[in-house]
PDB file of C-alpha atoms in Angstrom:
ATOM      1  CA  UNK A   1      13.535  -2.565 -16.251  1.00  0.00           C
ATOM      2  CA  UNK A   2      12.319  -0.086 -13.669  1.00  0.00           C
ATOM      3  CA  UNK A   3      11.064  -0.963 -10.756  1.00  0.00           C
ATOM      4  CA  UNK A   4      11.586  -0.447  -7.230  1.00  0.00           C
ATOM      5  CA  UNK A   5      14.036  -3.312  -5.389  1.00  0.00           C
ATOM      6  CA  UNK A   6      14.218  -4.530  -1.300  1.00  0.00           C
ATOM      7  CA  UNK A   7      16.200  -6.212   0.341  1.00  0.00           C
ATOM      8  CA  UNK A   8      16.811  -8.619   1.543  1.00  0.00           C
ATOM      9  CA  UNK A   9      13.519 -10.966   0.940  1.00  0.00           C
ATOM     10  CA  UNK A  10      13.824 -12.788   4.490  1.00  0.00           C
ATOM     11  CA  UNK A  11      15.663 -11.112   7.712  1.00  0.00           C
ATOM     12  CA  UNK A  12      15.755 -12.298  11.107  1.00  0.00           C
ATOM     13  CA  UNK A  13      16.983 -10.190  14.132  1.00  0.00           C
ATOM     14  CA  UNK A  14      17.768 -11.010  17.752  1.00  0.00           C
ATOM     15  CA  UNK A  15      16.096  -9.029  20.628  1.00  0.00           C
ATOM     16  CA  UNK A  16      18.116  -5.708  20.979  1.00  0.00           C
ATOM     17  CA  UNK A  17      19.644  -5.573  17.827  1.00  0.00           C
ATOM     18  CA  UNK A  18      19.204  -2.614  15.058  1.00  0.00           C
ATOM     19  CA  UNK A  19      18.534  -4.367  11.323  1.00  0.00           C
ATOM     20  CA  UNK A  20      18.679  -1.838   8.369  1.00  0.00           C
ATOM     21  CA  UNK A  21      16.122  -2.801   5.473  1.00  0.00           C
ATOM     22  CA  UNK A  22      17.304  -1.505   1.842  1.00  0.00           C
ATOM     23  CA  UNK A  23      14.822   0.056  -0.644  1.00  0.00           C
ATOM     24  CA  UNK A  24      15.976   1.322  -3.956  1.00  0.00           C
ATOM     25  CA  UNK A  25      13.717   2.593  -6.956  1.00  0.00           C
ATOM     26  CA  UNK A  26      15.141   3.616 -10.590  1.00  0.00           C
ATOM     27  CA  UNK A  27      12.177   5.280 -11.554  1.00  0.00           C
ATOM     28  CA  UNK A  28      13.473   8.681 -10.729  1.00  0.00           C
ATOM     29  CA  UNK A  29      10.399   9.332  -8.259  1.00  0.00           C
ATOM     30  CA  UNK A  30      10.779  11.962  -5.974  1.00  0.00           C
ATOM     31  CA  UNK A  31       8.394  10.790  -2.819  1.00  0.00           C
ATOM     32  CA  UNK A  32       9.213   7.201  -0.825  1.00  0.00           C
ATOM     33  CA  UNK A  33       7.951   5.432   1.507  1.00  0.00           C
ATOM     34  CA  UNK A  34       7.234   2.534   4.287  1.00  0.00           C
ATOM     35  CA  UNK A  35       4.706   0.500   5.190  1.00  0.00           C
ATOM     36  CA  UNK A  36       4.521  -2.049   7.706  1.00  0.00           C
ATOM     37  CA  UNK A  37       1.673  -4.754   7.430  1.00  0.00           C
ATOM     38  CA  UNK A  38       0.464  -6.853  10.064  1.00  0.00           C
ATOM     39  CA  UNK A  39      -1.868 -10.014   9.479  1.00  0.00           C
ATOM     40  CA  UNK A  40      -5.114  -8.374   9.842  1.00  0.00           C
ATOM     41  CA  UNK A  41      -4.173  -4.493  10.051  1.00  0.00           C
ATOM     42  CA  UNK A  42      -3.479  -3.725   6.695  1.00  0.00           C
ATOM     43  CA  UNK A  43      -0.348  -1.195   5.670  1.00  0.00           C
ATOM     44  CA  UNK A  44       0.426   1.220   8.268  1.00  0.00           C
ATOM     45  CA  UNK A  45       2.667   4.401   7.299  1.00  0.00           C
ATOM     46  CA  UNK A  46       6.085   4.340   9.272  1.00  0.00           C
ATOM     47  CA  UNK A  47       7.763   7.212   7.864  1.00  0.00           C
ATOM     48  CA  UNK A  48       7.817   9.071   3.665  1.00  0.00           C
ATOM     49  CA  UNK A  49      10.111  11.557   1.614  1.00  0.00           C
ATOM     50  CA  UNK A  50       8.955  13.592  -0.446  1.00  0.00           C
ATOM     51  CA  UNK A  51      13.131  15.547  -1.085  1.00  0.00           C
ATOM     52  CA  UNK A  52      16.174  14.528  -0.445  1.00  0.00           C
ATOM     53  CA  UNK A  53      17.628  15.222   3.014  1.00  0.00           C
ATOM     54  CA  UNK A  54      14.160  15.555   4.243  1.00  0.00           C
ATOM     55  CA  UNK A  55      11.195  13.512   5.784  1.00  0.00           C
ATOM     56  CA  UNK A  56       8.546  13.241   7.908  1.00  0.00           C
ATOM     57  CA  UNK A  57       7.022  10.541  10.409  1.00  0.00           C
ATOM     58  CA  UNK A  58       4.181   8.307   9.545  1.00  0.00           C
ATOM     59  CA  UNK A  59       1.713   6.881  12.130  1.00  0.00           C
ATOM     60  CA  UNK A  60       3.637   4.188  14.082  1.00  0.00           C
ATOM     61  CA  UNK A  61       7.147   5.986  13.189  1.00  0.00           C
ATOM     62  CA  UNK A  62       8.494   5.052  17.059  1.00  0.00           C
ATOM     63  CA  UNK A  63      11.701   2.518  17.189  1.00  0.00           C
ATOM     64  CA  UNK A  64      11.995   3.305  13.186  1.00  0.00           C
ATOM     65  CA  UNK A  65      14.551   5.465  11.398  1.00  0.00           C
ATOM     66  CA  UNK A  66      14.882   6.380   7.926  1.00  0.00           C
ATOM     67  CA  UNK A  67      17.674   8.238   5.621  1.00  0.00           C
ATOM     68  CA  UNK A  68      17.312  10.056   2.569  1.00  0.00           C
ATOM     69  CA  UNK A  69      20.586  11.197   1.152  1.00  0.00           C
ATOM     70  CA  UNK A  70      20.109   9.811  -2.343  1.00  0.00           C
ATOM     71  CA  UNK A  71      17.070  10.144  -4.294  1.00  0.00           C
ATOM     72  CA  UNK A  72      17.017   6.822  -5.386  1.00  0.00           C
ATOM     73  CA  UNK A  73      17.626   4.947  -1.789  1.00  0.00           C
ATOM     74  CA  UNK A  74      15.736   4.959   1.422  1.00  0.00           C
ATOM     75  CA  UNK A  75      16.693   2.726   4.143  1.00  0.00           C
ATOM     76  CA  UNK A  76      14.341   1.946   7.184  1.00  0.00           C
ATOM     77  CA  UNK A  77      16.266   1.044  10.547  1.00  0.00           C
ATOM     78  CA  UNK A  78      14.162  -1.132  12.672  1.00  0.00           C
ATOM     79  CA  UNK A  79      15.727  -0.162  16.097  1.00  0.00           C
ATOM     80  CA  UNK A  80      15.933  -2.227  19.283  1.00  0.00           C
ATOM     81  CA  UNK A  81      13.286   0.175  20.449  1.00  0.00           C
ATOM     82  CA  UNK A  82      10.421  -0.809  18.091  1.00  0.00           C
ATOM     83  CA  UNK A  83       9.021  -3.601  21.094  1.00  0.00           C
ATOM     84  CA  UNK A  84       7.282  -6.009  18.497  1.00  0.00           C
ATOM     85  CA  UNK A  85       8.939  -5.654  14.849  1.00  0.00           C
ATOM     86  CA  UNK A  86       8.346  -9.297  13.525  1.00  0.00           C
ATOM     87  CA  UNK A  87       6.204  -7.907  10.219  1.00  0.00           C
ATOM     88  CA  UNK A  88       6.289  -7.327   6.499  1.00  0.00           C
ATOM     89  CA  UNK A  89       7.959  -4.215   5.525  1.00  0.00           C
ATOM     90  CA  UNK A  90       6.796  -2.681   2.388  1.00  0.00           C
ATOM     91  CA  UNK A  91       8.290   0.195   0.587  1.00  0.00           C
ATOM     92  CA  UNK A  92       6.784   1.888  -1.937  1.00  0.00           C
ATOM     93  CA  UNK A  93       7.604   4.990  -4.308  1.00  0.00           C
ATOM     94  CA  UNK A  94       5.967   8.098  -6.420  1.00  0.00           C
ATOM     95  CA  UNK A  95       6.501  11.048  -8.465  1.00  0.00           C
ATOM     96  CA  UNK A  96       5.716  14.535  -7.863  1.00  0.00           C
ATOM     97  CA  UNK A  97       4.250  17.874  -9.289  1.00  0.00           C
ATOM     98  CA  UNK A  98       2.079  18.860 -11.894  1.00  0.00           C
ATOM     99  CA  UNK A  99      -1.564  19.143 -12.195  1.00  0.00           C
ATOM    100  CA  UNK A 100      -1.955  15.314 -12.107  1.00  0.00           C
ATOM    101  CA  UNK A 101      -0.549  14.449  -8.854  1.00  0.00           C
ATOM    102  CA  UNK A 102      -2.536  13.332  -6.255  1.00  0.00           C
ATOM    103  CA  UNK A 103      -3.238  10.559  -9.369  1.00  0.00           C
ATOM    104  CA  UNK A 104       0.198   9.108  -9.620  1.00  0.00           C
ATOM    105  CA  UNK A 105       0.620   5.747  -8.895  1.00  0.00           C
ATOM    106  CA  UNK A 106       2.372   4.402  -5.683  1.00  0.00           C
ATOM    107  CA  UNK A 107       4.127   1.077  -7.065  1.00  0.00           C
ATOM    108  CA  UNK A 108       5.718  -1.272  -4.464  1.00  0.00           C
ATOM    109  CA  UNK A 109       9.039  -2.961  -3.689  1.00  0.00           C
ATOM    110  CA  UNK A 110       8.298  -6.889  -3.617  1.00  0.00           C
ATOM    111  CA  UNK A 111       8.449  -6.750   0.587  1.00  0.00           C
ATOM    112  CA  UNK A 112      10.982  -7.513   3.329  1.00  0.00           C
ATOM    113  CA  UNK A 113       9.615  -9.959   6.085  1.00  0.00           C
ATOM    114  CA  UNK A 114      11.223  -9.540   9.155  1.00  0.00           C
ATOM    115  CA  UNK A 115      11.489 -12.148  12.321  1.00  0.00           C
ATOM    116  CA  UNK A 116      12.506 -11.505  15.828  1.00  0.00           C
ATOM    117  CA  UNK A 117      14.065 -14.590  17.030  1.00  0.00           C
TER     118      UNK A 117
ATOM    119  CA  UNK B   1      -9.044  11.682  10.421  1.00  0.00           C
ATOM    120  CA  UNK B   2      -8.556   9.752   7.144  1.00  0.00           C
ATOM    121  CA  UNK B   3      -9.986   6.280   7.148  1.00  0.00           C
ATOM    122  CA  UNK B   4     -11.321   3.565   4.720  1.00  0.00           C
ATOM    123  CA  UNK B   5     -13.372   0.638   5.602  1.00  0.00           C
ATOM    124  CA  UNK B   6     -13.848  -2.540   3.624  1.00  0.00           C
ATOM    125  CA  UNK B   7     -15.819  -5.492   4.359  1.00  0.00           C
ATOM    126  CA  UNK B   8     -14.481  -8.293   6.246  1.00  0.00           C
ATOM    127  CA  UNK B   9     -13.289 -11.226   4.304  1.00  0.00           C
ATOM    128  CA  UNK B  10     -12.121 -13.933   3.886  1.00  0.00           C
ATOM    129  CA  UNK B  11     -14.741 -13.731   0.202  1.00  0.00           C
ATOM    130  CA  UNK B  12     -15.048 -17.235  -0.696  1.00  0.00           C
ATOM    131  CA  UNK B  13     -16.690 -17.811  -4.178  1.00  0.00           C
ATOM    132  CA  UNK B  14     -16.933 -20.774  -7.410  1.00  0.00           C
ATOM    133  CA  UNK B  15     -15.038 -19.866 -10.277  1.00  0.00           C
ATOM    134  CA  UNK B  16     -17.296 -17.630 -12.751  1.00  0.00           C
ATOM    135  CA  UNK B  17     -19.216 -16.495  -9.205  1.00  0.00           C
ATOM    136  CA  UNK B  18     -19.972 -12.302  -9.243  1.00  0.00           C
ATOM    137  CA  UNK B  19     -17.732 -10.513  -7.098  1.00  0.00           C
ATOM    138  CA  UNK B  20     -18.660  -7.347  -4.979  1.00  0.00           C
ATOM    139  CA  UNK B  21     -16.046  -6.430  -2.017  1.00  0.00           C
ATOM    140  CA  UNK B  22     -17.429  -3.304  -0.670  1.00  0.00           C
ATOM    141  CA  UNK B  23     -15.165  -0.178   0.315  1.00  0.00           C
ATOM    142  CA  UNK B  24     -16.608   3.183   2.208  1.00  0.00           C
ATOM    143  CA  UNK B  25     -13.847   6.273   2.893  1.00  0.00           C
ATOM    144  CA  UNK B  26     -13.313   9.374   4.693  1.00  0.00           C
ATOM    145  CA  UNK B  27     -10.916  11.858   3.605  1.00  0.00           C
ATOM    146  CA  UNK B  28      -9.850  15.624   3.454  1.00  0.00           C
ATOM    147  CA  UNK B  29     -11.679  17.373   0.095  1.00  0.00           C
ATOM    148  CA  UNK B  30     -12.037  15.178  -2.903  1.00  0.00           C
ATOM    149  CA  UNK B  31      -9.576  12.443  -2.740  1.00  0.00           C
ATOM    150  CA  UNK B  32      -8.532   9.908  -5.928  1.00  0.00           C
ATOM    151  CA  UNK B  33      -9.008   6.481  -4.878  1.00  0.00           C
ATOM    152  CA  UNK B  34      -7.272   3.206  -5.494  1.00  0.00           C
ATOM    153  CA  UNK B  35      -7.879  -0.369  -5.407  1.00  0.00           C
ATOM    154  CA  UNK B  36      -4.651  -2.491  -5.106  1.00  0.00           C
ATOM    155  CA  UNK B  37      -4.132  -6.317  -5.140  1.00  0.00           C
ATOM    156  CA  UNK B  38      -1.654  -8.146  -3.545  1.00  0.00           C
ATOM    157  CA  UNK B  39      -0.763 -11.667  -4.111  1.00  0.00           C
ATOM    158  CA  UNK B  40       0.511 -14.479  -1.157  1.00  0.00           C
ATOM    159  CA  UNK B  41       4.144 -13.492  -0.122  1.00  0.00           C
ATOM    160  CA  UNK B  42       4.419 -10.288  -2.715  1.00  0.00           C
ATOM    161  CA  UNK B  43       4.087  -6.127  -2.460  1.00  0.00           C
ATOM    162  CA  UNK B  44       1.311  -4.435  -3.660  1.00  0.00           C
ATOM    163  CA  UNK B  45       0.390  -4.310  -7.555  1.00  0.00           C
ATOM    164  CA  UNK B  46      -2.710  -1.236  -8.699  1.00  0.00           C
ATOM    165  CA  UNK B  47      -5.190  -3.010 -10.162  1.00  0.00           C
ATOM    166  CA  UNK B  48      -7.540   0.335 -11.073  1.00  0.00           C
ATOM    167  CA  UNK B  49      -7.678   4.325  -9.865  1.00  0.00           C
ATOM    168  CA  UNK B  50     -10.593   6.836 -10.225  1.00  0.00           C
ATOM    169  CA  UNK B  51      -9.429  10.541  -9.800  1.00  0.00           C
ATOM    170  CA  UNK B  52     -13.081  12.264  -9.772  1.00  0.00           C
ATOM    171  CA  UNK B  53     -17.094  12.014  -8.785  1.00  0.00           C
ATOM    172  CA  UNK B  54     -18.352   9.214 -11.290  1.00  0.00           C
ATOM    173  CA  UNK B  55     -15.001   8.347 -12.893  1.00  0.00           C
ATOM    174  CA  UNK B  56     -14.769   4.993 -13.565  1.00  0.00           C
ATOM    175  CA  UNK B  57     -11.543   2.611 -13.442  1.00  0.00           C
ATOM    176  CA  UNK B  58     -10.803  -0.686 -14.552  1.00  0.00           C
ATOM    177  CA  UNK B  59      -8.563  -3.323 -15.325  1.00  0.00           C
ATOM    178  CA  UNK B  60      -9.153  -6.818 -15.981  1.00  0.00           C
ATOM    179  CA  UNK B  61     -12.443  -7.540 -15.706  1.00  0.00           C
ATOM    180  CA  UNK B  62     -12.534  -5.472 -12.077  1.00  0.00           C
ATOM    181  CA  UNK B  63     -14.484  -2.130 -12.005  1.00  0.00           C
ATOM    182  CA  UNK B  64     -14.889   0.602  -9.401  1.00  0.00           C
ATOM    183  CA  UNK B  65     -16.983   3.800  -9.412  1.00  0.00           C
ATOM    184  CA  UNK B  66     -16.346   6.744  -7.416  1.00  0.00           C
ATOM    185  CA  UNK B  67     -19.600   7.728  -5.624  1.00  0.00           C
ATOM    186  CA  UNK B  68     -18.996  10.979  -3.946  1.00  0.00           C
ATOM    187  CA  UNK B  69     -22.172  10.982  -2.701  1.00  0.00           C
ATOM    188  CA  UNK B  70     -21.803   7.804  -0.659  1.00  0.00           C
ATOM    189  CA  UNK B  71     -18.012   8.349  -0.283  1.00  0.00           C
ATOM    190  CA  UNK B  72     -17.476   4.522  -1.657  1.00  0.00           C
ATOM    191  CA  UNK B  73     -15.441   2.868  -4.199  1.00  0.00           C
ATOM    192  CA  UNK B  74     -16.739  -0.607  -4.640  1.00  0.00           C
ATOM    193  CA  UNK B  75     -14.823  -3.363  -6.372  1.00  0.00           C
ATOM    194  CA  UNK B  76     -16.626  -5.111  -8.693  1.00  0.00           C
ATOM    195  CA  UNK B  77     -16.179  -8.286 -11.440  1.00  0.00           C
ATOM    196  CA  UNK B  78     -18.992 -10.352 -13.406  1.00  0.00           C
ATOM    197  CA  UNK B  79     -16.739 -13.600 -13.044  1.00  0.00           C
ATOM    198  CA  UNK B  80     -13.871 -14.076 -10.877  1.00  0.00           C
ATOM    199  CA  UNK B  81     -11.186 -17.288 -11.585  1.00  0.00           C
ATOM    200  CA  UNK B  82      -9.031 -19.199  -9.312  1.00  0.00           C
ATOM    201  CA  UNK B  83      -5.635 -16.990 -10.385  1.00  0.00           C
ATOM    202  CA  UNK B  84      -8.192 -13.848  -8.843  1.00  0.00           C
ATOM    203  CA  UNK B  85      -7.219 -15.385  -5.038  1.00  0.00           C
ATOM    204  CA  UNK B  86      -5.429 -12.165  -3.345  1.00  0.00           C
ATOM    205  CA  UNK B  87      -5.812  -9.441  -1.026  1.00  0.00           C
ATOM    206  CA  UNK B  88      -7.409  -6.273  -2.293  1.00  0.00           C
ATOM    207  CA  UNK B  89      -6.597  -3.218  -0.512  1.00  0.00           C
ATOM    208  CA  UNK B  90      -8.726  -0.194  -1.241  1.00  0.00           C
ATOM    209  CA  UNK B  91      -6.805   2.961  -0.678  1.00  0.00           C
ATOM    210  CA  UNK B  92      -7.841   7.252  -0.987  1.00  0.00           C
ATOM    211  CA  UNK B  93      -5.171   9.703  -1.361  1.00  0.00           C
ATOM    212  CA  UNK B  94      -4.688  11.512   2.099  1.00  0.00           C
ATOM    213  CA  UNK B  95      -4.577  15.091   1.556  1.00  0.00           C
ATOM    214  CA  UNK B  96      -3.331  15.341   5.441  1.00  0.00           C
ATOM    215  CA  UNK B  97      -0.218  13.168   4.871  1.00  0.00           C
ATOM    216  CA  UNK B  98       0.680  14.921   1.585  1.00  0.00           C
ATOM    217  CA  UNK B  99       0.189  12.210  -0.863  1.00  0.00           C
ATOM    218  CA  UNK B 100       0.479   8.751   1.293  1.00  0.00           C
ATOM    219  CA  UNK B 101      -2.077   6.741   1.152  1.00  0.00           C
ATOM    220  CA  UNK B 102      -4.344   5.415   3.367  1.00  0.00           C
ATOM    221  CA  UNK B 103      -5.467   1.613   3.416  1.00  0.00           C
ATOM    222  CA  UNK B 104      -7.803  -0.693   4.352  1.00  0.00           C
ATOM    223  CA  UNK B 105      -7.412  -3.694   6.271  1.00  0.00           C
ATOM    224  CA  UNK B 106      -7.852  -5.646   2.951  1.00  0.00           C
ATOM    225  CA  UNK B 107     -10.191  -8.322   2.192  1.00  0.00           C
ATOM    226  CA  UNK B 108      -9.233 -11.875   1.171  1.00  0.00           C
ATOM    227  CA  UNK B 109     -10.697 -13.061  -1.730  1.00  0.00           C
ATOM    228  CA  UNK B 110     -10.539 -16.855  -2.521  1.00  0.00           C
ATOM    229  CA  UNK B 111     -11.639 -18.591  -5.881  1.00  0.00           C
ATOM    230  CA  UNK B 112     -12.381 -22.208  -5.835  1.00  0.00           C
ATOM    231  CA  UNK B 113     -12.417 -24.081  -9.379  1.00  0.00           C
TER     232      UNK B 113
END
């Protein structure tokens, strides 16, 4: 089945440590991304892909790095910058191009929640 | 820039109760809009899209009509059940941020049988 898989479910992180969340879709989508959602806030963009080798910073993109070197993967780095990173971490892809696409679906991974002990 | 507003939950209603969970937007040009529904402890499922002025989506039993005039997108069901309890999220395509989208802070909705 396709679908779009993260992991892992549960990850928990001491204070100045780097954790690297794992997204990866099989539904040959060209764009990624991640969300982080907060009790209360909603889904807040951290960073998206549209290519390969390329991407671009979302709204609360500080102490968070991404990769793109496979079109299929995109791993978020939750650095020991990022001051309060206890949250759920949703990542989410799309496809690109042609007339219909500001239409296309965004489907989700199932969610990584991360605790700072 | 971009921003949606929905009204604050949590919803509380009695199985076969009328549901209404307002959503109002701003956005770059003519955006397509989304309602998405996410269940306790799981990512985000679409539930219904509208792409232009007076399109209508739906999916079980929830509607939503894009009013361009009013910039809103109002969720909408004639009778709700218990296995309805989620989040809703309603969400426009961003034109500024290519083609994120932009949420709302979701509203809680919570069926009692």
């Amino acid at each position: 089945d396709g679908g779009i898989t993260q992991s892992p479910k549960y990850l928990f992180r001491k204070e100045g440590q780097n954790v690297t969340l794992s997204c990866e879709q099989n539904l040959n989508h060209d764009a990624m991304y991640w969300y982080r959602q907060d009790p209360g806030q909603g889904l807040r963009l951290i960073y998206y892909s549209q290519i390969v080798n390329d991407f671009q910073k979302g709204d609360i993109a500080e102490g968070y790095s991404v990769s793109r070197e496979k079109k299929e993967s995109f791993p978020l780095t939750v650095t020991s910058a990022q001051k309060n990173p206890t949250a759920f971490y949703l990542c989410a892809s799309t496809a690109l191009g042609g007339l219909a696409f500001r239409a296309d679906t965004q489907y989700f991974g199932p969610g990584t929640r991360l605790t700072v002990l | 820039g971009d921003s949606v507003t929905q009204m604050e939950g949590p919803v509380t209603l009695s199985e076969e109760a009328f549901l209404t969970i307002n959503c109002t937007y701003t956005a770059t040009g003519y955006p397509s809009l989304f309602w998405y529904v996410q269940y306790p402890g799981e990512g985000l499922q679409l539930l219904l899209k509208a792409t232009k002025a007076d399109d209508k989506g739906s999916n079980k039993g929830f509607e939503a009509t894009y009013r361009k005039e009013t910039t809103s997108f109002h969720l909408e069901k004639g009778s709700v059940q218990v296995s309805d309890s989620a989040v809703y999220f309603c969400a426009p395509r961003s034109g500024q941020a290519g083609t994120a989208l932009i949420f709302g802070k979701g509203t809680t909705l919570s069926v009692s049988s």
